[in-house]
XYZ file of C-alpha atoms in Angstrom:
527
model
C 173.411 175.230 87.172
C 170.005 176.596 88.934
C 167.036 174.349 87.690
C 163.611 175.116 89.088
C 161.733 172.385 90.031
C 158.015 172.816 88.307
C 156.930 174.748 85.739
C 153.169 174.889 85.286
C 151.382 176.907 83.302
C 148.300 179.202 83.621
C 146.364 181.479 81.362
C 145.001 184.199 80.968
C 140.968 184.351 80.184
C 140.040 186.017 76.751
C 136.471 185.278 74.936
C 136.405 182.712 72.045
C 136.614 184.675 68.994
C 136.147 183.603 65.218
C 139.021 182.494 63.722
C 139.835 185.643 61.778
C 143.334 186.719 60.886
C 144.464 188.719 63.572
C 142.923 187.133 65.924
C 144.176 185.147 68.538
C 144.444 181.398 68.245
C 141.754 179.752 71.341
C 143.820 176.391 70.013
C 147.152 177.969 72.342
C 147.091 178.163 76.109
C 143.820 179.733 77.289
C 142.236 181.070 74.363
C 145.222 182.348 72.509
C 147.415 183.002 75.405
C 149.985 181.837 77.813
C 151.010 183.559 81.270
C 154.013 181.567 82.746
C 154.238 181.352 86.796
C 157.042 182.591 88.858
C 160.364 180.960 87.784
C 162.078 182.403 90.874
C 161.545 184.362 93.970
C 162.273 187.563 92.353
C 158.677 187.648 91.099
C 159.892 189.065 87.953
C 160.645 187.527 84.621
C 160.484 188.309 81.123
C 160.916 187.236 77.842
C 163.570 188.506 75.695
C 163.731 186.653 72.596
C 161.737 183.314 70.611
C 161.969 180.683 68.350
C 159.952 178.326 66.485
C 161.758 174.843 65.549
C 161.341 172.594 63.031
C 159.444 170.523 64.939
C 156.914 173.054 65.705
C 157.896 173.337 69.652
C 158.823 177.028 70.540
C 162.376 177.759 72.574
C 161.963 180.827 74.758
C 164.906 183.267 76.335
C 164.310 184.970 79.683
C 165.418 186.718 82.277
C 164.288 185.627 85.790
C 164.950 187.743 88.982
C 166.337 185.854 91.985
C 165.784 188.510 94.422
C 169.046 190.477 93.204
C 170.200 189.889 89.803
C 168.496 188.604 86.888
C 169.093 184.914 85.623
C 169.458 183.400 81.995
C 165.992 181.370 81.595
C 165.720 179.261 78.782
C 161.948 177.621 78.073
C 160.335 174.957 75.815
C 156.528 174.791 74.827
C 154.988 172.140 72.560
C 152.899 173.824 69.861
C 149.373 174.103 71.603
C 151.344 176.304 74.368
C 151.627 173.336 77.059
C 155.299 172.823 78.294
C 157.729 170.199 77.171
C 158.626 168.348 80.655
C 161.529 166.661 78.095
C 163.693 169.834 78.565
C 165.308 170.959 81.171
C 163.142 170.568 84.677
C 159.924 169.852 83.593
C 160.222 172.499 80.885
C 163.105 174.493 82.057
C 165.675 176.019 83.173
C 167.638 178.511 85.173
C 171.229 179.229 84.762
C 173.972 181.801 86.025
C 177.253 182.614 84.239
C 178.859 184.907 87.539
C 177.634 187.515 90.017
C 176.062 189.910 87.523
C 172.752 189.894 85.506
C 172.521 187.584 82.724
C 170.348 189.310 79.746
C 170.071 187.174 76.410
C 169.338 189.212 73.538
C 169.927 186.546 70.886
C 168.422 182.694 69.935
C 169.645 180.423 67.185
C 169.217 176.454 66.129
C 172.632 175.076 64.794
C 172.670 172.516 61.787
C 172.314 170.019 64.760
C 169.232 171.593 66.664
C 171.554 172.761 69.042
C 170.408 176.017 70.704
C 172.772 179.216 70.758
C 171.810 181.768 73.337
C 173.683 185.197 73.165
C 173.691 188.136 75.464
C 175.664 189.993 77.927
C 176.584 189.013 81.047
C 177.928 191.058 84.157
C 180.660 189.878 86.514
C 179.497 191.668 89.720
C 176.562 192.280 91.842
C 176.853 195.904 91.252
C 176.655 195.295 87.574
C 179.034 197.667 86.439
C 181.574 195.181 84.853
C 180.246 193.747 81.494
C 180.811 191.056 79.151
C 179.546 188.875 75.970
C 178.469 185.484 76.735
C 177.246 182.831 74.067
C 176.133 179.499 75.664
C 175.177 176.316 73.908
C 172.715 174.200 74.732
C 171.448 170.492 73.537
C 168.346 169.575 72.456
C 167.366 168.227 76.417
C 168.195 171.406 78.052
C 172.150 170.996 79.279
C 174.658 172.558 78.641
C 176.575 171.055 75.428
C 179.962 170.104 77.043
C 181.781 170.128 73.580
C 181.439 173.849 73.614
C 184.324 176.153 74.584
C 186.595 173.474 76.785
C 183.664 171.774 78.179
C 181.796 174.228 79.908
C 179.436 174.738 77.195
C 179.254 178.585 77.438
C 181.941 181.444 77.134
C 182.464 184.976 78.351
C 184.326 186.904 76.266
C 185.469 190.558 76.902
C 187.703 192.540 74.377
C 188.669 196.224 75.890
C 188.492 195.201 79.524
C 187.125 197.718 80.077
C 184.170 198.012 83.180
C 181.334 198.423 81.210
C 182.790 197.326 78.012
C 181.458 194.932 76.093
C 177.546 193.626 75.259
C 176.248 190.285 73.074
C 173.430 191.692 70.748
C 173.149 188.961 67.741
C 174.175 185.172 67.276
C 173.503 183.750 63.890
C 174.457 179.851 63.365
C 176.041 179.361 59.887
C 175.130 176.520 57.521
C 178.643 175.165 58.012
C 178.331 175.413 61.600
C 180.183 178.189 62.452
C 179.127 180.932 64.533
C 178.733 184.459 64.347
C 178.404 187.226 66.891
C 177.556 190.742 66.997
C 177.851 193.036 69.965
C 179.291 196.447 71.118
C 182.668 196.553 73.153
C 184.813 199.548 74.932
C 183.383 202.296 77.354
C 179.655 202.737 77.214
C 180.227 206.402 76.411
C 181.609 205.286 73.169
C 180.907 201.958 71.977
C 182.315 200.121 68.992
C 180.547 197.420 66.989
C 182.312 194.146 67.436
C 182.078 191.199 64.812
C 183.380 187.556 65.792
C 182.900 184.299 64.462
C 183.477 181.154 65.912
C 184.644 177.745 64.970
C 182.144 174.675 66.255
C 184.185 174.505 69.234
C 183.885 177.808 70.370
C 187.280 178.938 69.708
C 187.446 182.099 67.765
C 187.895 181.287 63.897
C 191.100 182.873 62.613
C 189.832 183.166 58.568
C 187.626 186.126 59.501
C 190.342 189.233 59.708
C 193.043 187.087 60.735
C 191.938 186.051 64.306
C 188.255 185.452 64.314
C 187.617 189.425 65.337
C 186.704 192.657 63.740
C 185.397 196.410 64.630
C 183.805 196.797 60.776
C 182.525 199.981 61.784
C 184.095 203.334 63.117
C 182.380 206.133 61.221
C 181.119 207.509 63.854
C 181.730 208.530 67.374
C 178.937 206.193 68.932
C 177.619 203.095 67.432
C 175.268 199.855 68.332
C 174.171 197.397 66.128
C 171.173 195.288 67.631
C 170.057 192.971 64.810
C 171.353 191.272 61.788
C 169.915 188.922 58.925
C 172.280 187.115 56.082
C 171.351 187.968 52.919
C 171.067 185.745 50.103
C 174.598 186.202 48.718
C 175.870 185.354 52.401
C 176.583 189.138 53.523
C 175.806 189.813 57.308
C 173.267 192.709 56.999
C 173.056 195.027 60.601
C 170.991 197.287 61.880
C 171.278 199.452 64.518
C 172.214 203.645 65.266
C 175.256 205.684 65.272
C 175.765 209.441 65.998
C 177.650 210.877 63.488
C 181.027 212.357 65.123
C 180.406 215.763 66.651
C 176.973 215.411 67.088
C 174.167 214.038 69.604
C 171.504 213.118 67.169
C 171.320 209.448 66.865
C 170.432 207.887 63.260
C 169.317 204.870 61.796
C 172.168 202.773 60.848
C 172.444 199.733 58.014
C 175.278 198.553 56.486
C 176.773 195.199 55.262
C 179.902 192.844 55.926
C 180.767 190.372 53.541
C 182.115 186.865 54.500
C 185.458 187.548 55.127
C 184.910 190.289 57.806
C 185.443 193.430 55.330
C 182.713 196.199 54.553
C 180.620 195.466 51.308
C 181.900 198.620 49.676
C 179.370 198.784 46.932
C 176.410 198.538 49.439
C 174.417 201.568 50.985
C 174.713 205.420 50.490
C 178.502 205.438 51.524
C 181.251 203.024 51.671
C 178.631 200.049 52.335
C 176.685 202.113 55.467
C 173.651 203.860 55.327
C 172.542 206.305 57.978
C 168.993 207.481 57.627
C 169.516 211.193 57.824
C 165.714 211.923 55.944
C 164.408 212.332 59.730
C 165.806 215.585 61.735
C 164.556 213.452 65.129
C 166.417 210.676 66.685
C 165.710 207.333 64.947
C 166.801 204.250 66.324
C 166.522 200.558 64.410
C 165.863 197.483 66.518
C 165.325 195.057 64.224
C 165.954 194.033 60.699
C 164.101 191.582 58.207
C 164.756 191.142 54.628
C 161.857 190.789 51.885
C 161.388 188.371 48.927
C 163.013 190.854 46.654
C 165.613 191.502 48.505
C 164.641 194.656 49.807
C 165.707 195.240 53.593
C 162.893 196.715 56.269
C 164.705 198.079 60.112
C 162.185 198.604 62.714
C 162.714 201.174 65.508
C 161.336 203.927 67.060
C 161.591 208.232 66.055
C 161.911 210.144 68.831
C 160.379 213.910 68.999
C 157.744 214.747 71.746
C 157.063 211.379 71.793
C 158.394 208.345 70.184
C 156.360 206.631 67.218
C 156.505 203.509 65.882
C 159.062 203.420 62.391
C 159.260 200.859 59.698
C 162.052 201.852 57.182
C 162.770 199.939 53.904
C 165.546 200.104 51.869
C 166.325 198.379 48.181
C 168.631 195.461 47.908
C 171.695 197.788 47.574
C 171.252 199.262 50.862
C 169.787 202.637 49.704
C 167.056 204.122 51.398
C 163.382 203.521 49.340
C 161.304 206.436 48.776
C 158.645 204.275 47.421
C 157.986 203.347 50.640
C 155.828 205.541 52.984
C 156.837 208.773 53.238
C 161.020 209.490 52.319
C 161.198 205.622 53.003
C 159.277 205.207 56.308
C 155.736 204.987 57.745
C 154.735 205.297 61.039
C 152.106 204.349 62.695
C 149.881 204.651 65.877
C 150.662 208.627 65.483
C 147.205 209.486 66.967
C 148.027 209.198 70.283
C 150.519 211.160 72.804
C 152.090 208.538 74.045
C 155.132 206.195 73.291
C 155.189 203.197 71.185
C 158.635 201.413 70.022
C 158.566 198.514 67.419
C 160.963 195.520 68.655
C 160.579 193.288 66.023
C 159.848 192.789 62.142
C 159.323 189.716 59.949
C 157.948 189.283 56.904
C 155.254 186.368 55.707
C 155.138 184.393 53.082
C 152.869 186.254 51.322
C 155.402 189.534 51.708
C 153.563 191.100 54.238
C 155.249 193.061 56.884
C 154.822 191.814 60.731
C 155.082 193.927 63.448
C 155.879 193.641 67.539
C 156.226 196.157 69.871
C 154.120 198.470 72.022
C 152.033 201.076 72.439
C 152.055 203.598 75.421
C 149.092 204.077 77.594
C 147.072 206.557 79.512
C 148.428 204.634 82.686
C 151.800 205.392 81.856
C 152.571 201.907 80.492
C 152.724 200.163 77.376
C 150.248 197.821 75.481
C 151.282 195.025 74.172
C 150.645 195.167 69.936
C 151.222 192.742 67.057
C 150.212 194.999 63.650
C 150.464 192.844 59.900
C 150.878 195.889 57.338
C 150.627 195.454 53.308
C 153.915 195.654 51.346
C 153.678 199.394 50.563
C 153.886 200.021 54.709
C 149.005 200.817 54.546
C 147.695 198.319 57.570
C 146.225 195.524 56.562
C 143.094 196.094 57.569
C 142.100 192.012 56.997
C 144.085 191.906 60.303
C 142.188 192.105 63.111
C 139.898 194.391 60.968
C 142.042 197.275 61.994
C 145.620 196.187 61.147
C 146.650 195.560 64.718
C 146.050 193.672 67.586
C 146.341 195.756 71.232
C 146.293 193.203 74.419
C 146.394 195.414 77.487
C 146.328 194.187 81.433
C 144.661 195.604 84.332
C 148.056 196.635 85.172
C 148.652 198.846 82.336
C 151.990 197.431 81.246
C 152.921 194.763 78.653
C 155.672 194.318 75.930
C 155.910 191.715 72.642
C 159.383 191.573 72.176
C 159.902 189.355 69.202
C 158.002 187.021 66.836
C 158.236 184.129 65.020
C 156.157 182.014 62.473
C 155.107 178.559 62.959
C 155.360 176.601 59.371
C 151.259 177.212 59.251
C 152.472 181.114 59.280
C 150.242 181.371 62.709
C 151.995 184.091 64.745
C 153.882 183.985 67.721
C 154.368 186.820 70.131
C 156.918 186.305 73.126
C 157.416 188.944 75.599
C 156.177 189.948 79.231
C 153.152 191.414 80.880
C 152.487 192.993 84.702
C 149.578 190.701 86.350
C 148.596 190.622 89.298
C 151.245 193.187 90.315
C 154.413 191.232 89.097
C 155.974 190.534 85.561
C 155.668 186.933 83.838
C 156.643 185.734 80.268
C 153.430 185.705 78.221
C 153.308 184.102 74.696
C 150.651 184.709 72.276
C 149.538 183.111 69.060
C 147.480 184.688 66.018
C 146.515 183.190 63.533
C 146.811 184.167 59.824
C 144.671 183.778 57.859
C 141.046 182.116 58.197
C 141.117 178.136 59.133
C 140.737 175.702 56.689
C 139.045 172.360 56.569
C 142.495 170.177 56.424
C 143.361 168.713 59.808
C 146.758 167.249 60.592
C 146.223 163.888 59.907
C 145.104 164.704 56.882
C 148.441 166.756 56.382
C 150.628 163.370 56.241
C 148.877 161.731 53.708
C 148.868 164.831 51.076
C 152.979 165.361 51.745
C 155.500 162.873 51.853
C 159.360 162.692 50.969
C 161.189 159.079 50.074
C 163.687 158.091 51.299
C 164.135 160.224 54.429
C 166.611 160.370 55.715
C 168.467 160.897 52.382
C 172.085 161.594 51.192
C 171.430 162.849 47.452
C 167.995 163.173 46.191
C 164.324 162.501 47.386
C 160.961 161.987 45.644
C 158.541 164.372 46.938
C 155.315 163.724 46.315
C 152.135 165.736 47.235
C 148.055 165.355 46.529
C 146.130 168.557 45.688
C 142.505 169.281 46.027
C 141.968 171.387 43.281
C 144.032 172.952 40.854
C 146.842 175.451 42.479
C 149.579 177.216 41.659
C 152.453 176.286 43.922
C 155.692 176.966 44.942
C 158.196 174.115 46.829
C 161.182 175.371 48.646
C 163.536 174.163 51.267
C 164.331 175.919 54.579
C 167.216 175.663 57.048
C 167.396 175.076 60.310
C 167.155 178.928 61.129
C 163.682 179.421 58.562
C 166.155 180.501 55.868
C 165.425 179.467 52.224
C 168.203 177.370 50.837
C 166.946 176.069 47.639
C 163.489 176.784 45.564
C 162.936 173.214 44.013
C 159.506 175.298 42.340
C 158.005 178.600 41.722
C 154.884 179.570 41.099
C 154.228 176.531 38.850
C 150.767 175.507 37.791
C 149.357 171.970 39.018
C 146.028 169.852 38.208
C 144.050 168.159 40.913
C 145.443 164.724 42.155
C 148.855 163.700 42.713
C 152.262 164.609 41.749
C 155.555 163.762 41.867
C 158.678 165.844 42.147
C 161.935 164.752 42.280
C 164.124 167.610 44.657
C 168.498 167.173 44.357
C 169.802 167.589 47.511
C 173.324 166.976 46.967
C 175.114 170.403 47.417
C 172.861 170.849 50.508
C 175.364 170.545 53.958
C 174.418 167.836 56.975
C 170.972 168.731 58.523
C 167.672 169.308 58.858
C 165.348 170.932 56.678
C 161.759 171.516 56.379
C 159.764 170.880 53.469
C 157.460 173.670 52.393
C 154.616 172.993 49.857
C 152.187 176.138 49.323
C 149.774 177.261 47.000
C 146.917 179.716 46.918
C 144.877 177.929 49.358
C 147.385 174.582 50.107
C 149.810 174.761 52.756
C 152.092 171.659 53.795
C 155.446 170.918 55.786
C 157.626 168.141 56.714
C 160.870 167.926 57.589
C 164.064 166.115 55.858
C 167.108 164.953 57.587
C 169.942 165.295 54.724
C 172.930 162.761 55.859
């Protein structure tokens, strides 16, 4: 393992601004923003995926440059944007799996805080020989030796064929299992690939007999390149496929239920959807589900130029013509240039959360992070316009993902060109306008006894005013696991609630009070 010696950080300069949703938070880095030095002599690196723990700290995925093939990177931040000398070196860490580039698409937290990083590795300088590599990592940055044999990372390649066979999604389970999506055979015509793992890395035989699956071959081409579980436990992905003898590439959803096999009664055919509404290439690149159950893919349409798409679909997989126009909206169509949406999530208030780009007169991108109301309108709250555009003298910068903080502040990970060269670059927005309740304050108005707990725990919280509030418990990956109340009406002072945690697995969870205006977390360590 490669492990650079420093990492310091520097920052951009932006003006203090009011603390307005949208804008950015002057709390994080230099007033909102975080440029990350050099990791390696290449002079290049970039961001490829994000997450926010439980704890608040944010795990980033990169790719470095060494001077001739691109490196895993793997970075940790503490909340206000500083890094966290407790991982890795000083903050990180640098790792190659072979000769090849090493591109992670994927990051996940296991029941354990163990991180998951997913991507595709290639075997030769050249890069011509590809294959799927998921490495674990502990909490302090090294590689978890009780994964895969010891070495704490595998390579897996299914066709064997040169080009074969790329990592796109890792999602931990609750009962610690592992599941990957990817592509594998020729890149001409790629299958999706399904595995799941056992906790030891070894491929787990219940899912179609031995741990492997191609759930998809209507088509002649196909990728999927995100994927959420649903509440009933279904692996929803997202993707495009071109339908066989044709070139046009489509929008592509469908579902697989637990055991590996296609959810039948989901989507507009045999559990797949392919959004045919558009006669230009649309592609999805990410996935998010809403409250209702209702399923939004983010991607790009391609004409003259490409545009931004949002898609939304009902909880049966069926396209939603409620929703913008045949289903979709897209936006930033007022310019001739191209813009590409990388990621979607959706707030706890149901709003829809946008990251991606727009393309510039320089013949670049812009880096954008748009919040748009439930029926797909901007909400224009955001920034006052709906969107927030960073640009560089440079003319090129990307958000690749996002992720919430338990506040619901934003986080935008990707990359920008400064000063001639590529760093990471993380950016924080916040949500909604500040209130007067300061951390310290948090711990006395929240609290959960006993904790750690094996069965139940007495949560008890102190409200301002009257509110009505809802209670819920979320995993390790943000997911809700149990709604202990909704929506319920509460006087001024305190209250107690008792929460049953007794069908929850081993783990941690966070604690999430919030009302109209009161907004609390803590976390819970169930035994």
């Amino acid at each position: 393992m490669k492990q650079i010696l420093s990492l310091l950080i520097f920052c951009a300069s932006y003006s203090t601004v009011l603390a307005q949703p949208g804008y950015l938070d002057t709390n994080f880095g230099d007033g909102g923003t975080v440029v990350v030095p050099h990791l390696a002599s290449g002079l290049d690196d970039r961001a490829t995926c994000v997450l926010v723990q439980p704890d608040q700290t944010i795990l980033v995925a990169a790719r470095s440059f060494n001077g001739t093939t691109w490196d895993l990177a793997l970075l940790r931040f503490n909340e206000d944007g500083t890094t966290d000398p407790s991982f890795g070196n000083n903050g990180a860490i640098i790792h190659s799996f072979g000769d090849g580039n090493e591109i992670a698409s994927s990051i996940a937290l296991d029941v354990q805080g163990r991180i998951l990083v997913c991507g595709t590795a290639y075997s030769d300088v050249a890069n011509t020989t590809s294959d799927i590599f998921i490495a674990r990592f502990l909490a302090n940055g090294n590689l978890d030796g009780s994964f895969n044999d010891g070495s704490g990372f595998l390579i897996r390649s299914v066709h064997q064929t040169e080009d074969g066979e790329q990592g796109h999604v890792v999602i931990a389970q609750p009962d610690g299992k592992i599941m990957m999506v990817g592509q594998t055979g020729p890149s001409l015509y790629p299958e999706i690939l399904h595995e799941r793992y056992l906790e030891d890395g070894t491929l787990d035989s219940t899912l179609e007999g031995d741990g492997s699956s191609l759930p998809y071959t209507g088509t002649s081409r196909a990728h999927a390149l995100a994927g959420k579980l649903d509440g009933n436990g279904n692996l929803l992905l997202a993707g495009y496929a071109s339908l066989i003898g044709s070139s046009e590439r489509k929008m592509l959803l469908f579902s697989i239920n637990p055991d590996g096999s296609i959810t039948n009664d989901f989507g507009a055919s045999n559990g797949v959807t392919l959004n045919t509404a558009e006669s230009n290439t649309n592609l999805a690149y990410a996935i998010a589900i809403t409250p209702n159950g209702n399923v939004l893919l983010g991607g790009v349409r391609i004409g003259d130029r490409s545009e931004q798409m949002i898609s939304r679909y009902t909880a049966d997989g069926l396209v939603d013509n409620s929703f913008g126009t045949d289903g979709s909206v897209f936006l930033n169509t007022t310019t001739p240039y191209s813009d590409v949406v990388n990621d979607i999530l959706v707030d706890s208030d149901g709003k829809i959360l946008v990251a991606g780009s727009f393309g510039n007169a320089m013949q670049g991108r812009n880096w954008v992070v748009s919040r748009l109301n439930a029926d797909g309108s901007y909400d224009l709250t955001f920034n006052m316009t709906g969107s927030n555009v960073s640009t560089t003298d440079d003319g090129d910068a990307d958000c690749v993902q996002l992720a919430l903080f338990s506040n619901d502040k934003i986080l935008g990970a990707g990359w920008a060109r400064v000063d001639g060269n590529n760093h990471i670059v993380l950016r924080k927005y916040l949500k909604d306008i500040s209130t007067s309740v300061e951390p310290d304050q948090v711990r006395s108005l929240l609290s959960a006894f006993p904790n750690p707990t094996d069965q139940n725990i007495m949560v008890t919280f102190t409200l301002q005013h009257e509110d009505k509030i809802a209670l819920r418990l979320l995993d390790a990956q943000g997911r809700i696991v149990q709604q202990a109340i909704s929506g319920r009406s509460f006087a001024e002072g305190e209250h107690r609630i008792n929460v049953d945690l007794e069908q929850l697995p081993e783990g941690l969870y966070e604690l999430d009070l919030r009302g109209t205006e009161h907004r609390w977390t803590t976390r819970i360590v169930k035994n």
